[in-house]
PDB file of C-alpha atoms in Angstrom:
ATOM      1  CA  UNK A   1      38.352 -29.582 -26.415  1.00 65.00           C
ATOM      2  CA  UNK A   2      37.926 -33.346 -25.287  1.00 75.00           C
ATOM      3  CA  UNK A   3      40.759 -33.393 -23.047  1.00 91.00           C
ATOM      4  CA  UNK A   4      40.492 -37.033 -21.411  1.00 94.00           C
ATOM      5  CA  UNK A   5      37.886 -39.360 -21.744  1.00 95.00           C
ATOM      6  CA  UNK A   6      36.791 -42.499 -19.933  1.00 96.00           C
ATOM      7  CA  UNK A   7      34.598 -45.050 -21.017  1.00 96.00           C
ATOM      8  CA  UNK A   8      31.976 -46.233 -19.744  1.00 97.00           C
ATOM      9  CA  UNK A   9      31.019 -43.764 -16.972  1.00 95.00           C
ATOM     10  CA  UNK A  10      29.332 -46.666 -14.544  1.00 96.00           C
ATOM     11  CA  UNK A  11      29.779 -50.298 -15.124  1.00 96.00           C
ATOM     12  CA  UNK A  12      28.870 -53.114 -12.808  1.00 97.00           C
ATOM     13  CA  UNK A  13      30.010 -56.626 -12.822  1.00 96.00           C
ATOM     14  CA  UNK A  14      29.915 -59.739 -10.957  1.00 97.00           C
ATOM     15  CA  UNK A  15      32.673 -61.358  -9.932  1.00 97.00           C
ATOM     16  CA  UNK A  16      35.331 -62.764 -11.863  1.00 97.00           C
ATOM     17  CA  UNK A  17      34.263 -61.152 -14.832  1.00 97.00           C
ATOM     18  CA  UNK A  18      36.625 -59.280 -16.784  1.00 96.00           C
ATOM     19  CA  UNK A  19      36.218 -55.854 -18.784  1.00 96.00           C
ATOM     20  CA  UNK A  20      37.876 -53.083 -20.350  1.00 98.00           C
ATOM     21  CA  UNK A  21      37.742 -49.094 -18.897  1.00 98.00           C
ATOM     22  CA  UNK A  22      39.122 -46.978 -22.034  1.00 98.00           C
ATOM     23  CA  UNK A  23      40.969 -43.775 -21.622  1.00 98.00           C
ATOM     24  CA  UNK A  24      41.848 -41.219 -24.579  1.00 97.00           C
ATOM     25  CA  UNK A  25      43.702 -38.073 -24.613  1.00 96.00           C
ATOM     26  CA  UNK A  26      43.790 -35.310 -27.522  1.00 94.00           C
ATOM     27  CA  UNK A  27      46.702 -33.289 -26.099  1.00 90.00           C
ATOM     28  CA  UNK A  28      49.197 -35.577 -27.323  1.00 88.00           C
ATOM     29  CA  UNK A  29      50.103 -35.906 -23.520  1.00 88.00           C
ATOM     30  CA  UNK A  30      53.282 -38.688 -23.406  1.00 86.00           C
ATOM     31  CA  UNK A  31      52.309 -39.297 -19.406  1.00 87.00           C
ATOM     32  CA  UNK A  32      49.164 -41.642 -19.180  1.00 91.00           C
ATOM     33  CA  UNK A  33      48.225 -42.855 -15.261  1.00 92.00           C
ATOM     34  CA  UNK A  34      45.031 -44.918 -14.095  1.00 96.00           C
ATOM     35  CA  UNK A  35      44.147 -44.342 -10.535  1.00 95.00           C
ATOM     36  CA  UNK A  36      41.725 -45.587  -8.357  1.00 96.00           C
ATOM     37  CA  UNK A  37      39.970 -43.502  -5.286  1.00 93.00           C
ATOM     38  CA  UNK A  38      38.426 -45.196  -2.354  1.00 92.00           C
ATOM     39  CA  UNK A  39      36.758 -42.920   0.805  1.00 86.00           C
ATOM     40  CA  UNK A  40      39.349 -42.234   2.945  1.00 83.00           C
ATOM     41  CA  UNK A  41      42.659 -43.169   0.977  1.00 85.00           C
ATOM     42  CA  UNK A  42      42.745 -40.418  -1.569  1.00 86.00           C
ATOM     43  CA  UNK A  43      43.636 -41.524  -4.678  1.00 90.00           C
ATOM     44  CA  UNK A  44      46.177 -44.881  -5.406  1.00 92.00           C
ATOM     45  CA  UNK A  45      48.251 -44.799  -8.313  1.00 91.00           C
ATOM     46  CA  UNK A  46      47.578 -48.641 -10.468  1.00 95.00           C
ATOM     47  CA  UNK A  47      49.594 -47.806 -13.482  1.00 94.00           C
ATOM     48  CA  UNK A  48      51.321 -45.472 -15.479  1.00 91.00           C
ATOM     49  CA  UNK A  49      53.169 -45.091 -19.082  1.00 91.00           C
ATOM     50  CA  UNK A  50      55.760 -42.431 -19.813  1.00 86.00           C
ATOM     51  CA  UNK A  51      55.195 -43.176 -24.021  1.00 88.00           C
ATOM     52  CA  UNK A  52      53.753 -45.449 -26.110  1.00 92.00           C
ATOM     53  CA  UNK A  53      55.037 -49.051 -25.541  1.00 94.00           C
ATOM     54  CA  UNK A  54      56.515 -48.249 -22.079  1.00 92.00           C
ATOM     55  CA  UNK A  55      54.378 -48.963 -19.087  1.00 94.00           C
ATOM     56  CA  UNK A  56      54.963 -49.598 -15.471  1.00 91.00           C
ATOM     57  CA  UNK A  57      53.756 -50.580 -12.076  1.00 92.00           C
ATOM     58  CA  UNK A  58      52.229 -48.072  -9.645  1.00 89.00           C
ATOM     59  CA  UNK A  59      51.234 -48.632  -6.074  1.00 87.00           C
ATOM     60  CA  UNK A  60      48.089 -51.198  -6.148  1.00 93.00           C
ATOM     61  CA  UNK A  61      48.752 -52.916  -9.476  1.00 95.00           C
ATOM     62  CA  UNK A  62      47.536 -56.032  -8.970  1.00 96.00           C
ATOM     63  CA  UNK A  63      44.514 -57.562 -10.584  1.00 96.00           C
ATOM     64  CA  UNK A  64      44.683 -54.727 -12.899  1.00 97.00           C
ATOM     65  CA  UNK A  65      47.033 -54.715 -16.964  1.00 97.00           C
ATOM     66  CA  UNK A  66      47.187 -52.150 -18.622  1.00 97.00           C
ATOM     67  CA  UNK A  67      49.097 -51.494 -22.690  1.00 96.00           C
ATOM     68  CA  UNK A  68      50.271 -48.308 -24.601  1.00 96.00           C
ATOM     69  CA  UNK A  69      50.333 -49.235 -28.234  1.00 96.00           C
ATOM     70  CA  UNK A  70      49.146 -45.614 -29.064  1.00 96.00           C
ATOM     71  CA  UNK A  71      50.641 -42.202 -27.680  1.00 94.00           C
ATOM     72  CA  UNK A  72      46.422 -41.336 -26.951  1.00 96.00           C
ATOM     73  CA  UNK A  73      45.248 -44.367 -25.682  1.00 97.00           C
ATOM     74  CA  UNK A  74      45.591 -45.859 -22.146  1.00 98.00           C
ATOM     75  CA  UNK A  75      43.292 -48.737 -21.600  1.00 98.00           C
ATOM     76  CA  UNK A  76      43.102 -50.401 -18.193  1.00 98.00           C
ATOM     77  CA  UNK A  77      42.023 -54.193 -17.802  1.00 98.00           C
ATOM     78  CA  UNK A  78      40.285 -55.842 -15.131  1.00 96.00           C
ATOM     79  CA  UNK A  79      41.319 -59.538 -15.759  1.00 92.00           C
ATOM     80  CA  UNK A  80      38.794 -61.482 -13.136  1.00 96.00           C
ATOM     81  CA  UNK A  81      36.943 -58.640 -10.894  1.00 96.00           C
ATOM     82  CA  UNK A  82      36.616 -59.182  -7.683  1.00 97.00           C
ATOM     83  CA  UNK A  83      34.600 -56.802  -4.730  1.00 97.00           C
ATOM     84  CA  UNK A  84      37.390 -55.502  -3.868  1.00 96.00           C
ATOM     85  CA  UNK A  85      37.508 -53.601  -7.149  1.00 97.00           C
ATOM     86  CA  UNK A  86      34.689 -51.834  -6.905  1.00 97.00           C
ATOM     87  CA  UNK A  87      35.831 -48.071  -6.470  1.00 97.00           C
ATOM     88  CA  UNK A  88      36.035 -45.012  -9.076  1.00 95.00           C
ATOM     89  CA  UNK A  89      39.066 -45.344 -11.463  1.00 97.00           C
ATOM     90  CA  UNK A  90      40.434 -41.994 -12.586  1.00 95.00           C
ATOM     91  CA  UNK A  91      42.479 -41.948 -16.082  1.00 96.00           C
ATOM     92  CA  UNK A  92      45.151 -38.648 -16.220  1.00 92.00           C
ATOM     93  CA  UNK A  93      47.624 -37.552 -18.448  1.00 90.00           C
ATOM     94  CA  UNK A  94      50.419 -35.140 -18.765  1.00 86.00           C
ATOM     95  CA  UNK A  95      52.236 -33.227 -21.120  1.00 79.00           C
ATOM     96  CA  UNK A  96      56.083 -34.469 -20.418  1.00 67.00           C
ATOM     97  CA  UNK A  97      57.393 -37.024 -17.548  1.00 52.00           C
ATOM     98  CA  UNK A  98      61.048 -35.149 -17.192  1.00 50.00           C
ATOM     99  CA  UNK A  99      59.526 -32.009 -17.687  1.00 46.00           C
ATOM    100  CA  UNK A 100      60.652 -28.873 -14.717  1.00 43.00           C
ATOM    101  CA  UNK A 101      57.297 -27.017 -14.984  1.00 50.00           C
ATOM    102  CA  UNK A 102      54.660 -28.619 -15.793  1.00 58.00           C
ATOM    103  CA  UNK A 103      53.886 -31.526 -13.295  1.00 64.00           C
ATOM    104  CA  UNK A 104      50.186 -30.858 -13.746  1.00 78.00           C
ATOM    105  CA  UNK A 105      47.996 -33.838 -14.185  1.00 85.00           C
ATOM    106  CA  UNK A 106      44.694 -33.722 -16.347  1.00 89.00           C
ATOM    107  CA  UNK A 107      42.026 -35.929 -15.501  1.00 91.00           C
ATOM    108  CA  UNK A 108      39.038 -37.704 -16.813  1.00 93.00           C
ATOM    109  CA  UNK A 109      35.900 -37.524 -15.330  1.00 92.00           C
ATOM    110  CA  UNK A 110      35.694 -40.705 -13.327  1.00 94.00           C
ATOM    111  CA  UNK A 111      34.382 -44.284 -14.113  1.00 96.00           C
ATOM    112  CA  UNK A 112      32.152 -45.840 -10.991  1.00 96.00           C
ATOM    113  CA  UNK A 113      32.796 -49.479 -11.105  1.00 97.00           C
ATOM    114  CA  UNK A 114      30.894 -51.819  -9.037  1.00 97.00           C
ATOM    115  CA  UNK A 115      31.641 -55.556  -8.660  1.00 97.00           C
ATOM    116  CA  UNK A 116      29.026 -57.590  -6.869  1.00 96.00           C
TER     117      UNK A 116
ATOM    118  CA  UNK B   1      57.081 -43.964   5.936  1.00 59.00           C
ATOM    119  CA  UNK B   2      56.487 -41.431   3.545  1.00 64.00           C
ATOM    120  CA  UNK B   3      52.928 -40.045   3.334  1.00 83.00           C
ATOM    121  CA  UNK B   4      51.165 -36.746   2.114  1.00 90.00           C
ATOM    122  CA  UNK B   5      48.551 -36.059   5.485  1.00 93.00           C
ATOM    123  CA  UNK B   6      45.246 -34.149   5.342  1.00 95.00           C
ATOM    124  CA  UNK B   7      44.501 -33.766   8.675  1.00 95.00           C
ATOM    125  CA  UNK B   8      40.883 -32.655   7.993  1.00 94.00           C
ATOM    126  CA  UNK B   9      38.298 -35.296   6.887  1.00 93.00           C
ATOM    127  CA  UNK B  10      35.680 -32.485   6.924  1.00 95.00           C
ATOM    128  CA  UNK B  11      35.425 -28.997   7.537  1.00 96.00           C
ATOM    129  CA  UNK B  12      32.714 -26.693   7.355  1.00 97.00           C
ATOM    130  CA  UNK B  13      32.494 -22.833   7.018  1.00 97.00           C
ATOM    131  CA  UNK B  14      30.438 -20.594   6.623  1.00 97.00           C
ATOM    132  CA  UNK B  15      29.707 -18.435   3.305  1.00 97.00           C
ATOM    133  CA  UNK B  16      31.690 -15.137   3.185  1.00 97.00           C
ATOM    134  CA  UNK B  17      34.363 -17.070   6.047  1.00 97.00           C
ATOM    135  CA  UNK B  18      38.018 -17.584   4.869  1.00 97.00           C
ATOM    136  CA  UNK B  19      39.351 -21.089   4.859  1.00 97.00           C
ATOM    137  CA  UNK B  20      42.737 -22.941   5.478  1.00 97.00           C
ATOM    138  CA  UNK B  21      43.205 -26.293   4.461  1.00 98.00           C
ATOM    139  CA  UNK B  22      46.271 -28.515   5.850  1.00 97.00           C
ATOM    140  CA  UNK B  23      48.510 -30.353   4.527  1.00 96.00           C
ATOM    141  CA  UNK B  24      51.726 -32.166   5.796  1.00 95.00           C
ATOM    142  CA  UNK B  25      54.308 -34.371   3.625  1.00 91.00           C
ATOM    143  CA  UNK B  26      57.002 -36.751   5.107  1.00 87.00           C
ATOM    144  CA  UNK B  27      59.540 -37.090   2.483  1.00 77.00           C
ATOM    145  CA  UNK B  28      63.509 -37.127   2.688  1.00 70.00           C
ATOM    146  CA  UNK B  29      63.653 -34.585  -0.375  1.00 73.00           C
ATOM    147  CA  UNK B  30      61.409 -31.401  -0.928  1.00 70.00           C
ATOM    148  CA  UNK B  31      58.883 -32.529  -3.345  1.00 81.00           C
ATOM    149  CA  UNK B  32      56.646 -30.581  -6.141  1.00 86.00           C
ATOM    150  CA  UNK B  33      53.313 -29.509  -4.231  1.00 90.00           C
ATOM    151  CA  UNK B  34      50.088 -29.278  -5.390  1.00 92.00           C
ATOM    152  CA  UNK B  35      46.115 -28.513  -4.781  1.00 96.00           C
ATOM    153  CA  UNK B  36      43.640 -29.602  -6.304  1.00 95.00           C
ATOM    154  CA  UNK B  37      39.765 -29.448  -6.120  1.00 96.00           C
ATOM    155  CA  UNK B  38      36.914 -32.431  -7.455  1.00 93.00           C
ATOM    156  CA  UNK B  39      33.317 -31.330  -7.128  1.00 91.00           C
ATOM    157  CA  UNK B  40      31.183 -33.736  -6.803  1.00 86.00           C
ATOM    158  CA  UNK B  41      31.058 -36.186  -9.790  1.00 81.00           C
ATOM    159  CA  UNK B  42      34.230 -34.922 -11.556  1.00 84.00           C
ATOM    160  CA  UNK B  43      37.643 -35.330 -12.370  1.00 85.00           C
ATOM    161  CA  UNK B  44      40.336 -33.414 -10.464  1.00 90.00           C
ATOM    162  CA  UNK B  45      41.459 -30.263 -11.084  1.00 91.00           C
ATOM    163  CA  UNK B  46      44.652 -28.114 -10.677  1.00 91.00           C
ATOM    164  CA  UNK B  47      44.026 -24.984  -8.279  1.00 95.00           C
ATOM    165  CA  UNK B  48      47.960 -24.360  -7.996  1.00 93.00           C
ATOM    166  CA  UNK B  49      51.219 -25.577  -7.541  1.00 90.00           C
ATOM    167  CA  UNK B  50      54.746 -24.696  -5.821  1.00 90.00           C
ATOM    168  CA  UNK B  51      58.155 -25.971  -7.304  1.00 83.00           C
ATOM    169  CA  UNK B  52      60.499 -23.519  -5.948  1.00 81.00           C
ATOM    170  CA  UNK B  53      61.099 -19.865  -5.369  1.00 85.00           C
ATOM    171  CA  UNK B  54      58.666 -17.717  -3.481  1.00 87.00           C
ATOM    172  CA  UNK B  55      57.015 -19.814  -1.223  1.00 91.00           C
ATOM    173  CA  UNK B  56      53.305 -18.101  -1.573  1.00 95.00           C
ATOM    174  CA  UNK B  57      51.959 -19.031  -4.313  1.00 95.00           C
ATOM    175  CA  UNK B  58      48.366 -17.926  -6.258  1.00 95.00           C
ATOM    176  CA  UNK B  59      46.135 -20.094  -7.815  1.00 94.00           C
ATOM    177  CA  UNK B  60      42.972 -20.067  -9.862  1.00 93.00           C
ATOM    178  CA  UNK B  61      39.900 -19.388  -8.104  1.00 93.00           C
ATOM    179  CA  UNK B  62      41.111 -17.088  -5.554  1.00 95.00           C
ATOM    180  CA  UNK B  63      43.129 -19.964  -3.815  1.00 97.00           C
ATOM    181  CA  UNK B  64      46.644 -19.513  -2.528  1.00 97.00           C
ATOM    182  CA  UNK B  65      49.322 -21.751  -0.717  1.00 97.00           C
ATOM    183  CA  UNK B  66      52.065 -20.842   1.553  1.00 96.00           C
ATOM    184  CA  UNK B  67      55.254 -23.485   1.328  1.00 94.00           C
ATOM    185  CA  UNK B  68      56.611 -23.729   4.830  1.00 93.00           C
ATOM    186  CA  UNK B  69      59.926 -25.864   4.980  1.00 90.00           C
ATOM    187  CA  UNK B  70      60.439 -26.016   8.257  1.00 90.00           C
ATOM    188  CA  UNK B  71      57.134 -27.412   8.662  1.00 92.00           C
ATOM    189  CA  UNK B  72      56.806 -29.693   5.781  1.00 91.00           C
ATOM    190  CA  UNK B  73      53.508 -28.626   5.198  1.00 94.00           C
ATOM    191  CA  UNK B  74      51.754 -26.547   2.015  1.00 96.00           C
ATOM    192  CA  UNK B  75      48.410 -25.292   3.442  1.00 97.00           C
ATOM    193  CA  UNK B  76      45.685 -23.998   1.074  1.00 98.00           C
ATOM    194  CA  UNK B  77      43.610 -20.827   2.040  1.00 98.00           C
ATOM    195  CA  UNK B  78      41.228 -18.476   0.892  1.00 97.00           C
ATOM    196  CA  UNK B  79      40.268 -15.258   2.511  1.00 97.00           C
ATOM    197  CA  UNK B  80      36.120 -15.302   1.041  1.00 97.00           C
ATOM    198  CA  UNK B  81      34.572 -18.379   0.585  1.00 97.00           C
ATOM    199  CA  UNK B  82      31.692 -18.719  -2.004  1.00 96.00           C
ATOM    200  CA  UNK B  83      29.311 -21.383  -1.780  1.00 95.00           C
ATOM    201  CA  UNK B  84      30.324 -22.682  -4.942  1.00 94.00           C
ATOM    202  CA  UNK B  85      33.797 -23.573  -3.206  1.00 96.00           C
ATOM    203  CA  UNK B  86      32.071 -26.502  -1.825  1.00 96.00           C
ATOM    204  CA  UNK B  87      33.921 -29.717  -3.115  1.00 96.00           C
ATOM    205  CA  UNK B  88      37.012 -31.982  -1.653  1.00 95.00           C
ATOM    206  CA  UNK B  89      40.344 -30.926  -1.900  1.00 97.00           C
ATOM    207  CA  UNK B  90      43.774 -32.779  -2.547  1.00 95.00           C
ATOM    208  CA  UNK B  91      47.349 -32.228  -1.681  1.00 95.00           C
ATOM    209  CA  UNK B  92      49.276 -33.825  -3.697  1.00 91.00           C
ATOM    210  CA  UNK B  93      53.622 -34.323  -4.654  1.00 88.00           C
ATOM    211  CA  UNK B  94      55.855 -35.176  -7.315  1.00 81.00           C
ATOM    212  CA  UNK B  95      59.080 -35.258  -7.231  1.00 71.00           C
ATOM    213  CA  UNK B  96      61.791 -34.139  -9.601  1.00 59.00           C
ATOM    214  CA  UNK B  97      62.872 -36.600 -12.458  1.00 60.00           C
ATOM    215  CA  UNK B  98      59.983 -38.881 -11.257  1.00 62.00           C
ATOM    216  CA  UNK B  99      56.887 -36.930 -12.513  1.00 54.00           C
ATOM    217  CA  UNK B 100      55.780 -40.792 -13.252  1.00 62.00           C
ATOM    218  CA  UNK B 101      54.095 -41.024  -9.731  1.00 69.00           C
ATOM    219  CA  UNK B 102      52.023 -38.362  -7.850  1.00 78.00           C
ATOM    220  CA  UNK B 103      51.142 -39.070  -3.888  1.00 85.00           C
ATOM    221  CA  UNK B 104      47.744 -37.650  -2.912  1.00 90.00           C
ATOM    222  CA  UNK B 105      46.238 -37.241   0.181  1.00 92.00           C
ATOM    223  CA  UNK B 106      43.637 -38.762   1.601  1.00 92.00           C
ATOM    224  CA  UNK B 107      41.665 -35.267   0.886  1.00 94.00           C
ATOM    225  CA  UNK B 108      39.535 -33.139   2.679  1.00 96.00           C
ATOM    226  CA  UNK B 109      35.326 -32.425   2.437  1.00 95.00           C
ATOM    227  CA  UNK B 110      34.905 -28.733   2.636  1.00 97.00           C
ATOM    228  CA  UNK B 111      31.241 -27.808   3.579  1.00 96.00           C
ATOM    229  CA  UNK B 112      30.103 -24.296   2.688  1.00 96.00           C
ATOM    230  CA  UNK B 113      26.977 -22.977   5.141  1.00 95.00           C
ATOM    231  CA  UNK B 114      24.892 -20.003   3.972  1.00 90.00           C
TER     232      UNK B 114
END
């Protein structure tokens, strides 16, 4: 079973360039996320979709777009990196937004972005 | 402001030692609570989770988590720790009708000595 999957694993760019981290689920999950973890803050929620076409703002959005033209695919874009980028970004998914028991969040296994 | 606390940066124990991890949420509404672990160069995964009902709850791995109201907290424990239990930990909540955003915690380093 894939699960989710990030691409590319460890990237690093100079500043002000812009690139692409690509996140696909196979469980037909309709709740996509990108997060980013930094030491000491946990992890920050950037964006989130509830369904294909439908995406939204999470806590530390800016810099950052993201699209949902497919239920499995989540991409996030960095439009002009800057240092302050540089952190591991964390793609997760879900089965259903409204849902009472699930809640549980499946994650990728990390990209490691560094912008110089 | 509303926040999901891990007290504990680090903690070390030893092999064979039981473990308690804290955690504290400040939130007007009693969230959705959850653990869960990342070794080191993975994703995160789900160790357990409280929504309602009986406020001990088991998890995989031989985890468990006591809800405590009154408190506002959801600590994690174990009674045996293996050495394989080394990795950092993460409270996190969701609330009801807004599954679209999970709060973590700033997590916590857990240390296993043989």
């Amino acid at each position: 079973n894939a699960g989710v999957t990030q691409t590319p694993k460890f990237q690093v760019l100079k500043t002000g360039q812009s690139m692409t981290l690509q996140c696909a689920q196979d469980m037909n999950h309709e709740y996509m996320s990108w997060y980013r973890q930094d030491p000491g803050m946990g992890l920050r929620l950037i964006h989130y979709s509830v369904g294909a076409g439908i995406t939204d703002q999470g806590e530390v959005p800016n810099g950052y777009n993201v699209s949902r033209s497919t239920t499995e695919d989540f991409p996030l874009r960095l439009l002009s990196a800057a240092p302050s980028q540089t952190s591991v970004y964390f793609c997760a998914s879900s089965y259903g937004w409204q849902a009472m028991n699930t809640g549980e969040l499946f994650f990728g296994e990390g990209s490691r972005l560094t912008v110089l | 402001a509303q926040s999901v606390t891990q007290p504990d940066i680090h903690i070390t124990v030893s092999e064979g030692a039981s473990l308690e991890l804290r955690c504290n949420y400040s939130y007007g509404a009693t969230p959705y609570l959850f653990w869960y672990v990342q070794s080191p160069g993975q994703g995160l995964q789900l160790l357990l989770k409280y929504f309602s009902g009986d406020t001990l709850v088991q998890g995989i791995k031989g985890f468990e988590a006591e809800f405590k109201r009154s408190q506002s907290s959801f600590n994690l424990r174990k009674p045996s720790v293996h050495w394989s239990d080394a990795a950092e930990y993460f409270c996190a909540v969701g609330f009801v009708y807004n599954f679209n955003k999970f709060y973590f915690g700033s997590g916590t380093k857990l240390n296993v000595k043989p």
